XYZ file of C-alpha atoms in Angstrom:
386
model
C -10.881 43.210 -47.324
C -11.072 47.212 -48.176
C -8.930 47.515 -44.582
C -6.441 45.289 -45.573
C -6.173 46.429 -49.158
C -5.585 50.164 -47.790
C -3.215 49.637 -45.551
C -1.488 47.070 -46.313
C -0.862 47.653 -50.137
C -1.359 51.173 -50.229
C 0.729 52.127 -46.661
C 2.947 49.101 -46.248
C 4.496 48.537 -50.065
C 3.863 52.019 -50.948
C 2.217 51.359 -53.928
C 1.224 54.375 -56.679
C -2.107 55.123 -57.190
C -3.914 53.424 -59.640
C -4.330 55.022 -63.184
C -7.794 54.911 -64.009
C -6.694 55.138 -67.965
C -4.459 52.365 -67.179
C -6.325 48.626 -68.599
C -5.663 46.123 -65.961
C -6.016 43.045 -68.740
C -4.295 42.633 -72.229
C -5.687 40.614 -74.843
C -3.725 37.740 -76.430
C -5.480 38.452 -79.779
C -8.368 36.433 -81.840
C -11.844 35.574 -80.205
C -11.657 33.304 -77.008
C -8.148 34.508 -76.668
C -7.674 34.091 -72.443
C -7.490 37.553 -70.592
C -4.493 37.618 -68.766
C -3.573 39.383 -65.753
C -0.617 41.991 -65.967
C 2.171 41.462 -63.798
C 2.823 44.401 -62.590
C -0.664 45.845 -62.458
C -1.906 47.473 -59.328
C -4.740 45.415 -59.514
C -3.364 42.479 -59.135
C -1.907 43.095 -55.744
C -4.947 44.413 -54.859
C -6.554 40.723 -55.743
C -3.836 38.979 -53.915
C -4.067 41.511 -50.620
C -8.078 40.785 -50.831
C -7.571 36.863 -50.595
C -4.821 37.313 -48.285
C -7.160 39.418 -46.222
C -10.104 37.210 -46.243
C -7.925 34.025 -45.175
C -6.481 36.200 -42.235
C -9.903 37.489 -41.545
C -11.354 34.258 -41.262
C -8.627 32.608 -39.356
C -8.976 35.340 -36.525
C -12.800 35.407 -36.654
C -13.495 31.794 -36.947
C -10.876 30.439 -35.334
C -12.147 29.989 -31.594
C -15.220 28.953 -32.541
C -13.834 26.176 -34.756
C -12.235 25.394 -31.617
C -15.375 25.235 -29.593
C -16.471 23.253 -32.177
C -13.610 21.042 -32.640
C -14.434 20.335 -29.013
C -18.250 19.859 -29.615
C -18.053 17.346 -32.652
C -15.709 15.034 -29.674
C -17.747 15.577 -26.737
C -21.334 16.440 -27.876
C -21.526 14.803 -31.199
C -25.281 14.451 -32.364
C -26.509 12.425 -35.154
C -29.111 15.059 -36.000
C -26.769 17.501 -37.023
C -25.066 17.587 -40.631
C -20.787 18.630 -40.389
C -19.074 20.419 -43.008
C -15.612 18.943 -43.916
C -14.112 21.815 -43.039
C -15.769 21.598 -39.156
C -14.064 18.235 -39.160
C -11.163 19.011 -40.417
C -10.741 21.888 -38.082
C -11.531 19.092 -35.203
C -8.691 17.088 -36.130
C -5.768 19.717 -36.660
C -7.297 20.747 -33.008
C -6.818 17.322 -31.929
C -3.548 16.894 -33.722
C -2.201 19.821 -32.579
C -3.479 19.753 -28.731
C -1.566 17.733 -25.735
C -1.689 14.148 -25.876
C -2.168 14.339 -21.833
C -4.537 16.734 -21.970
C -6.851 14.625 -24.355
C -6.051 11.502 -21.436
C -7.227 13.746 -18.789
C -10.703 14.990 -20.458
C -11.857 11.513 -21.285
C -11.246 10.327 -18.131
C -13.356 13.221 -16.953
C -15.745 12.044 -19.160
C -15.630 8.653 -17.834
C -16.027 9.896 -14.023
C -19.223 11.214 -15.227
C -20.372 7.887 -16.618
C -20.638 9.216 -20.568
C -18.667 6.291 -22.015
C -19.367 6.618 -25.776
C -18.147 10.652 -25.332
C -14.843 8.957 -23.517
C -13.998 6.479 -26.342
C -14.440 8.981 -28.558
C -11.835 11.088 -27.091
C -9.337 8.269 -26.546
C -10.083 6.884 -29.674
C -9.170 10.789 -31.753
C -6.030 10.748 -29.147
C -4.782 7.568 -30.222
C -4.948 8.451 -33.970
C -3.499 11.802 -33.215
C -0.373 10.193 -31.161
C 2.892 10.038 -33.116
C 4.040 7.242 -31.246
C 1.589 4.518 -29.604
C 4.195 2.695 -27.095
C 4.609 6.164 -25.316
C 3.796 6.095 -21.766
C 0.642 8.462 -22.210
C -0.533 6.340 -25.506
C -0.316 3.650 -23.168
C -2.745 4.820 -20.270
C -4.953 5.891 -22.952
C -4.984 2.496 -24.239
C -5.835 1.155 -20.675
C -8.201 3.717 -20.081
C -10.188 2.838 -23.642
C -10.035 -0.909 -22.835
C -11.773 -0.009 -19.537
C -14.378 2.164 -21.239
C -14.834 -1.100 -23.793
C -15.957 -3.249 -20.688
C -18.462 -0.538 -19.632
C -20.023 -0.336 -22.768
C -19.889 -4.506 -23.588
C -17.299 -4.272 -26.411
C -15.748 -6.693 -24.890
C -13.535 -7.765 -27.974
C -12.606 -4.151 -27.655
C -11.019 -4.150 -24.513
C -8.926 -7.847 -24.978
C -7.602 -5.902 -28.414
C -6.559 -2.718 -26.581
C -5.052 -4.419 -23.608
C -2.895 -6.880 -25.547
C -2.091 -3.836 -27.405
C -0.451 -2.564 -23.868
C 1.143 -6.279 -22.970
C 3.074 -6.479 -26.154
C 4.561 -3.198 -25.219
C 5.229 -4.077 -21.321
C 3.347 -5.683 -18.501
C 1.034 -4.106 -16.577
C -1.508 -5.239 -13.873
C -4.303 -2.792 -15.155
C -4.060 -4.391 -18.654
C -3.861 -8.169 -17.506
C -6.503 -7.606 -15.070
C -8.749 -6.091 -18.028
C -7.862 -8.898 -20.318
C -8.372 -11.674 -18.087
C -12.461 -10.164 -16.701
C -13.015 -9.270 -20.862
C -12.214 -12.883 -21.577
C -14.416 -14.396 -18.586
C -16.777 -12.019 -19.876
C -16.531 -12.980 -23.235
C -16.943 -16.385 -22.749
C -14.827 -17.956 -25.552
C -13.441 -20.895 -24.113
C -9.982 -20.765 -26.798
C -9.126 -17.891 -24.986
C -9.461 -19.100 -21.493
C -5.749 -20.316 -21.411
C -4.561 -16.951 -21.990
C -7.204 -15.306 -19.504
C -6.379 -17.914 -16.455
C -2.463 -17.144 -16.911
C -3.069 -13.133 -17.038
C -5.108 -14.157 -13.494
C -2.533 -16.218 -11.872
C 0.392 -13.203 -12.948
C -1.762 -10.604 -11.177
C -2.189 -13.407 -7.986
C 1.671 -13.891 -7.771
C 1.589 -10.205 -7.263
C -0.503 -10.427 -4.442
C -2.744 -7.716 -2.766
C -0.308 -5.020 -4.435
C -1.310 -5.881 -7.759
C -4.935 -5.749 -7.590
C -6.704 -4.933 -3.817
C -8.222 -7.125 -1.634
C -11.363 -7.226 -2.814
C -10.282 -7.696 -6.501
C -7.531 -10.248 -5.505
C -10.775 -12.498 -4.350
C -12.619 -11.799 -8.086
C -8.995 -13.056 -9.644
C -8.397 -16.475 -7.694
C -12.576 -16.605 -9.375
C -11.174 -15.950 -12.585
C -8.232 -18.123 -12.610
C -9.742 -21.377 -10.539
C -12.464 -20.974 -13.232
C -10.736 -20.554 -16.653
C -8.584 -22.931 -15.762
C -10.281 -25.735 -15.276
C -12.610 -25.073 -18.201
C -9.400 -24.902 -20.519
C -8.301 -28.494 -19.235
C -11.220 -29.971 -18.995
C -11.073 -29.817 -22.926
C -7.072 -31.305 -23.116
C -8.202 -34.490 -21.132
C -8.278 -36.329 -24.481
C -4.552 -35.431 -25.350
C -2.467 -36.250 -22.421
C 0.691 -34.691 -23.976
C -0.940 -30.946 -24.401
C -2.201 -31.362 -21.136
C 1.234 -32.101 -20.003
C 2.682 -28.882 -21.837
C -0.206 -26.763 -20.350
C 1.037 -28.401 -17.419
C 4.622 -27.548 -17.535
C 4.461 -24.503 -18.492
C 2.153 -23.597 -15.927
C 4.805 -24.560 -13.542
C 7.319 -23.288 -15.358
C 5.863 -19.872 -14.956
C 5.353 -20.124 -11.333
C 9.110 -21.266 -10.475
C 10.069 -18.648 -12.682
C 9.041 -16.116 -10.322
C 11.148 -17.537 -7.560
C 8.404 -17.440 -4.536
C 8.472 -21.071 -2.612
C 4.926 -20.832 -1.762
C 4.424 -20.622 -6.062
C 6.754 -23.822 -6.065
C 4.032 -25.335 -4.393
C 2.166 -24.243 -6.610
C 4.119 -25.446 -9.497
C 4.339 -29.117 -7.928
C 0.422 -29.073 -7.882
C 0.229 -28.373 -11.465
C 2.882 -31.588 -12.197
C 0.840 -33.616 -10.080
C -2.280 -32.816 -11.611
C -0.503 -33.264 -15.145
C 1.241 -36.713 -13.755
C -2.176 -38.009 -12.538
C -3.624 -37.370 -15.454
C -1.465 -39.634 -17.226
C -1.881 -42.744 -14.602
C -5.477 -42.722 -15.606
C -4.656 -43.217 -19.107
C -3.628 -46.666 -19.552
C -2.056 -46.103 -22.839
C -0.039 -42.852 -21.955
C 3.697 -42.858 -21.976
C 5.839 -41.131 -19.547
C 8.776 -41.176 -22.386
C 7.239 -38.420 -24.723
C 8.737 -35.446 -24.665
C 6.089 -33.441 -22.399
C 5.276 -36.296 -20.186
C 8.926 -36.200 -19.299
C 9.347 -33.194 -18.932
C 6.590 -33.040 -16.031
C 8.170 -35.243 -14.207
C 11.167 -34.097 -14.241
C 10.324 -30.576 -13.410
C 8.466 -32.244 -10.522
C 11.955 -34.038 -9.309
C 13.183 -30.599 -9.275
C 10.898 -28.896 -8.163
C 11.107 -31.514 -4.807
C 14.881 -31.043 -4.821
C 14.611 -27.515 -4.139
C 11.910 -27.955 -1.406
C 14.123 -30.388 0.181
C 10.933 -33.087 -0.043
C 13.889 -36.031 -0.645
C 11.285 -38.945 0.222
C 8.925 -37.130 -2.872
C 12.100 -37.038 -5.286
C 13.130 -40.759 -4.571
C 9.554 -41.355 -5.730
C 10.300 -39.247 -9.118
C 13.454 -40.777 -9.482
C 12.866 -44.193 -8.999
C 9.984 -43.905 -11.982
C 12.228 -42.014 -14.425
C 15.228 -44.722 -13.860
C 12.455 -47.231 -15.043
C 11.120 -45.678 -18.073
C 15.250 -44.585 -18.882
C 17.349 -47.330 -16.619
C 20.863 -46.488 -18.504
C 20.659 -42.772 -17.876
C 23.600 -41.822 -15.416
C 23.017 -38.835 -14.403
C 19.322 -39.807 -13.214
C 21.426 -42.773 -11.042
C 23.318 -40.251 -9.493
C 20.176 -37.901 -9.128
C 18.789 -41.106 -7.136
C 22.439 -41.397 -5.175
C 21.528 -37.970 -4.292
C 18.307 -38.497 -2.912
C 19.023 -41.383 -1.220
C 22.059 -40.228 0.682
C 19.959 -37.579 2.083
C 17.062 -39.975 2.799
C 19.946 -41.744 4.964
C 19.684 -45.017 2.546
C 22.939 -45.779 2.660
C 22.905 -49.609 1.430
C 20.630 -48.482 -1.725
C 22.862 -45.076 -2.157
C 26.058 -47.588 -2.396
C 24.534 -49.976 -4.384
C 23.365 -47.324 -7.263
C 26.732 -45.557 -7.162
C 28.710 -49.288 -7.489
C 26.604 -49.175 -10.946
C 27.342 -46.082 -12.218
C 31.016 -46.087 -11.237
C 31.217 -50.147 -12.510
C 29.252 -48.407 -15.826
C 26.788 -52.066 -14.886
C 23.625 -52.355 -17.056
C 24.682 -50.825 -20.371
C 25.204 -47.667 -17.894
C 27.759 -45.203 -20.180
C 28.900 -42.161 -17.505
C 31.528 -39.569 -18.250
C 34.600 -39.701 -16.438
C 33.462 -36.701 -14.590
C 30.091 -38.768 -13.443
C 32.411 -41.777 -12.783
C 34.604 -39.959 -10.110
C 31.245 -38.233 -8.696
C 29.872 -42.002 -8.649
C 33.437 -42.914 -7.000
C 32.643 -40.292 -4.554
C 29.682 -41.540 -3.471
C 30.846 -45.670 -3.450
C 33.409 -44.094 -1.165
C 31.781 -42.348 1.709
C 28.519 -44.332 1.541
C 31.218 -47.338 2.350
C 32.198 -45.558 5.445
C 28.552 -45.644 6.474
C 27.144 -48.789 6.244
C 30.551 -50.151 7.993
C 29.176 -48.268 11.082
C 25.867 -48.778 10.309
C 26.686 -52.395 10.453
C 29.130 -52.363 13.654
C 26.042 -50.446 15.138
C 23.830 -53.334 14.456
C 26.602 -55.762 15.767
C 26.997 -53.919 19.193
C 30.355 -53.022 18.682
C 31.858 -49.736 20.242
């Protein structure tokens, strides 16, 4: 403090010397009267270059260890040992201040070398020290914490940090997390969500996950899946929206061999609902199953499988049109010409309550006319005639 007084006041501002006859306080008169300070005393400055000095001093002195201990209180924190607020507080403005990366890169250090709690630690004082939690770095922290979670059983942990990370984007590293921290977990209301992170990662393929993994995600999936409708059996129409939007998902990603997949999940659904006596295909969801199926059999060219489809959904809904000329469709390119003529003569006659547009009359037209041409040498086949 004497150092910084000298030269600073005395050498810097060029102060005078001090007048020893010279009274640094004046009284404001009467008993208890305050002492104040005089403005322009020497004194004064010589107070204010002491503090100054002190807070400089310190700063210099103190300052790397506060870092080293800043460092200590995230990596080697003992219970055992009392911190002053002003340890911690020097922590966080370290944390705060330091690289967001390079916080990343020493817990996952820390994680290589199997000390978990020390990890979440560090990811945890990273997160709170991010300015903005959907950047790419906050992200991979976020990953990286939910992956220290499921080391250390918090498995709670890890579902909250990875749908943290899915809200913002997807990401195979969080959906793979979520899905094993659900199986692990074990709460069946959550299984829906776990199976359908599994079956993303398995429309990815090998790429997504690794071979070995890929085989612990068809587990996952096959498992959480069944569990989840085992317990819709009783309510045919969330079953059927599970269902559908199941396929949904799958023909979404536009991958034939998932279309497949997709027409397994409508049968299932659609089977489902044949059991049930009571169940009606005319609900909404029910419907809707089905006639995702009939599309889904369209675009695999299965024609014999749509006729099927079509012939049930122009029984439960016999004056729709544009299910007639679905069935027209289906069987022109089964080669049923006599049935194909006979369903377009309906729609184009508008028979049966049947109310087409004029568009779906002329497409019905369309069909009375070449399926006409047909079965006249279909029939002069039959008859022998050249």
């Amino acid at each position: 403090a004497q150092y910084y007084y000298t030269h600073i006041a005395w050498n810097h501002f060029e102060l005078p010397a001090m007048d020893s006859s010279s009274a640094p306080y004046h009284s404001s008169g009467g008993t208890g009267g305050g002492a104040l300070l005089r403005p322009s005393s020497p004194r004064h400055l010589k107070w204010l270059c002491t503090i100054l000095a002190i807070v400089v001093g310190s700063m210099m002195l103190l300052g790397p260890k506060e870092a080293r201990l800043g460092e200590n209180l995230v990596h080697e924190h003992r219970e055992d040992r009392i911190y002053f607020p002003h340890e911690k507080f020097a922590a966080i403005l370290k944390l705060r201040g330091g690289d967001l990366e390079s916080e990343k890169n020493r817990g996952n250090a820390l994680f290589q070398q199997g000390k978990y709690d020390q990890a979440k630690e560090v990811y945890t004082r990273a997160l709170n020290s991010a300015s903005d939690r959907k950047d790419e770095v906050a992200l991979a922290i976020l990953r990286n914490r939910a992956a220290t979670n499921m080391k250390l059983g918090d498995y709670k942990g890890a579902i909250k940090d990875s749908t943290e990370v899915l809200d913002v984007k997807i990401c195979n590293k969080a959906l793979l997390r979520r899905a094993m921290a659900i199986d692990k977990l074990g709460d069946l209301s959550m299984y829906e969500m776990g199976y359908r992170d599994a079956r993303k990662l398995l429309m990815d393929g090998e790429g997504a996950t690794g071979t070995e993994t890929l085989r612990e995600v068809k587990r996952l999936e096959e498992k959480m899946r069944k569990a989840w409708r085992a317990t819709l059996m009783d309510d045919c129409d969330k079953l059927c929206k599970n269902c559908y939007e199941d396929a949904k998902l799958n023909i979404e990603f536009e991958n034939m061999h998932l279309v497949d997949k997709a027409i397994e999940d409508l049968d299932y659904a659609c089977d489902r609902i044949v059991e049930k006596r009571d169940a009606n295909f005319s609900a909404e969801w029910p419907w809707k199953c089905v006639e995702m199926r009939m599309q889904c059999h369209k675009m695999t060219s299965c024609f014999e499988s749509l006729t099927e489809d079509l012939n049930f959904m122009v029984n439960v809904s016999p004056k729709n049109a544009t299910l007639r000329l679905l069935r027209c469709f289906a069987y022109e390119a089964c080669e049923r010409w006599p049935r194909c003529l006979k369903e377009a003569k309906l729609v184009a006659e508008c028979q049966k309550g049947i109310d087409p547009t004029p568009a779906q009359i002329l497409e019905a037209q369309g069909y009375v006319k070449r399926m006409t041409y047909f079965v006249e040498q279909l029939s002069s086949k039959d008859r022998g005639d050249p």
